[in-house]
Amino acid sequence: MNQEMKYSPIEHTAHIEVRYAETDAMAIVHHSVYAIWFEQARTEIFRNNGVPFDAFEAEGYHSPLLSIESQFMKPCRYGEVVDVHLKLAQVDRLRFAFFYEIRVNGELRTTGKTTHIFTMHDKPCRRAPEAFLKAFFSDAV
């Protein structure tokens, strides 16, 4: 069993304008787009904390998705600006998860969760990369 670690309360909000291409004939966002928005917010939080994905990949690390969940309360529509808020949760030295809330003008539309694991050259890591640990964990290294 992996030891849970104390992590900094890292949160981030990405602001995304709904594009026409992301909607169906009724101007409602297609369900597959929410995963793309989750990824955009996740990419931003890593970059903003000094650990951009391209730097990890240059070292041979990847963080594949193990699971994704979404709960849809109300649809998002063309032209709206969605706020994709995420926070780091349920973490240990190998796995990490983010919780998401998508809001429009403060109204909750969707919640979600993604769980990831670090790999190096397509093999599971024994420990997360040092840069990740330093950026997200208070008791790292």
Coordinates of C-alpha atoms in Angstrom, one line a residue:
M1 CA 0.0 0.0 0.0
N2 CA 1.3 3.4 -0.9
Q3 CA 1.9 5.9 1.9
E4 CA -0.4 8.9 1.8
M5 CA 1.4 12.2 1.8
K6 CA 0.6 15.7 3.0
Y7 CA 0.1 17.9 0.0
S8 CA -0.3 21.6 -0.4
P9 CA -3.8 22.8 -1.1
I10 CA -3.1 23.5 -4.8
E11 CA -6.1 24.7 -6.7
H12 CA -6.6 26.4 -10.1
T13 CA -9.4 27.7 -12.3
A14 CA -9.2 27.7 -16.1
H15 CA -11.6 30.0 -17.9
I16 CA -12.7 28.6 -21.3
E17 CA -15.2 30.1 -23.8
V18 CA -17.4 27.4 -25.3
R19 CA -16.6 27.1 -29.0
Y20 CA -19.2 26.3 -31.6
A21 CA -17.3 23.2 -32.6
E22 CA -17.8 21.8 -29.1
T23 CA -21.6 21.8 -29.3
D24 CA -24.3 19.8 -30.9
A25 CA -27.2 21.1 -33.1
M26 CA -28.9 22.5 -30.0
A27 CA -25.8 24.5 -29.0
I28 CA -25.2 22.2 -26.0
V29 CA -21.7 21.1 -25.2
H30 CA -21.0 17.4 -26.2
H31 CA -20.2 15.2 -23.2
S32 CA -16.8 14.3 -24.7
V33 CA -15.6 17.9 -24.4
Y34 CA -15.6 17.9 -20.6
A35 CA -12.6 15.6 -20.6
I36 CA -10.8 18.0 -22.8
W37 CA -11.6 20.9 -20.4
F38 CA -10.4 18.8 -17.5
E39 CA -7.1 18.2 -19.3
Q40 CA -6.7 21.9 -20.1
A41 CA -7.1 22.8 -16.5
R42 CA -4.8 20.1 -15.4
T43 CA -2.1 21.2 -17.9
E44 CA -2.4 24.7 -16.6
I45 CA -2.1 23.8 -12.9
F46 CA 1.1 21.8 -13.6
R47 CA 2.6 24.6 -15.7
N48 CA 1.6 27.2 -13.1
N49 CA 3.4 25.2 -10.4
G50 CA 6.6 24.9 -12.3
V51 CA 6.2 21.3 -13.6
P52 CA 5.0 21.6 -17.3
F53 CA 4.1 18.3 -19.0
D54 CA 6.7 18.8 -21.7
A55 CA 9.5 18.9 -19.1
F56 CA 8.3 15.6 -17.7
E57 CA 8.1 14.0 -21.1
A58 CA 11.6 15.1 -21.9
E59 CA 12.7 13.1 -18.9
G60 CA 10.7 10.1 -20.0
Y61 CA 7.8 10.6 -17.5
H62 CA 4.1 10.4 -18.3
S63 CA 1.0 10.6 -16.2
P64 CA -1.6 8.4 -17.9
L65 CA -5.2 8.6 -16.9
L66 CA -6.4 5.6 -14.8
S67 CA -10.1 6.7 -14.5
I68 CA -12.4 9.6 -15.2
E69 CA -15.8 10.5 -13.8
S70 CA -18.3 13.2 -14.6
Q71 CA -21.6 14.1 -13.2
F72 CA -23.7 16.5 -15.3
M73 CA -26.2 18.7 -13.5
K74 CA -27.0 21.2 -16.3
P75 CA -25.6 21.6 -19.8
C76 CA -23.1 24.2 -20.9
R77 CA -23.9 26.1 -24.0
Y78 CA -22.2 27.8 -27.0
G79 CA -20.8 31.2 -26.1
E80 CA -20.8 30.7 -22.3
V81 CA -17.5 31.1 -20.4
V82 CA -17.0 28.1 -18.2
D83 CA -14.8 28.2 -15.1
V84 CA -13.1 24.8 -14.7
H85 CA -11.9 24.7 -11.1
L86 CA -9.7 21.8 -10.0
K87 CA -7.9 20.8 -6.8
L88 CA -5.5 18.1 -6.0
A89 CA -7.0 15.3 -3.9
Q90 CA -6.4 11.6 -2.9
V91 CA -2.7 11.5 -3.4
D92 CA 0.2 9.2 -2.5
R93 CA 3.7 8.8 -3.9
L94 CA 2.5 7.1 -7.1
R95 CA -1.1 8.0 -7.7
F96 CA -2.8 11.4 -7.7
A97 CA -6.3 12.6 -8.4
F98 CA -8.0 15.9 -9.2
F99 CA -11.5 17.0 -8.4
Y100 CA -13.2 19.3 -10.8
E101 CA -16.2 21.7 -10.7
I102 CA -17.4 23.4 -13.9
R103 CA -19.4 26.6 -13.3
V104 CA -21.0 29.3 -15.4
N105 CA -21.5 32.6 -13.6
G106 CA -21.1 30.7 -10.3
E107 CA -23.7 28.1 -11.1
L108 CA -22.5 24.5 -10.8
R109 CA -23.0 22.6 -14.0
T110 CA -20.6 19.6 -13.8
T111 CA -18.4 17.8 -11.3
G112 CA -15.7 15.3 -12.1
K113 CA -12.6 13.4 -11.0
T114 CA -9.6 12.1 -12.8
T115 CA -7.0 9.6 -11.3
H116 CA -3.5 9.3 -12.7
I117 CA -0.3 7.3 -12.1
F118 CA 3.2 8.2 -13.1
T119 CA 5.1 6.0 -15.6
M120 CA 8.6 6.3 -17.0
H121 CA 9.2 4.9 -20.4
D122 CA 5.8 3.1 -20.2
K123 CA 6.6 1.3 -17.0
P124 CA 5.1 2.2 -13.6
C125 CA 7.3 4.4 -11.4
R126 CA 8.3 3.5 -7.9
R127 CA 7.9 7.1 -6.9
A128 CA 6.6 10.3 -8.5
P129 CA 9.1 12.6 -10.1
E130 CA 11.0 14.9 -7.7
A131 CA 9.7 18.1 -9.4
F132 CA 6.1 16.9 -8.9
L133 CA 6.7 16.1 -5.2
K134 CA 8.4 19.4 -4.5
A135 CA 5.6 21.4 -6.3
F136 CA 2.6 19.6 -4.7
F137 CA 3.7 18.0 -1.4
S138 CA 4.7 19.7 1.8
D139 CA 6.6 16.7 3.1
A140 CA 8.3 15.7 -0.1
V141 CA 11.8 14.4 -0.4

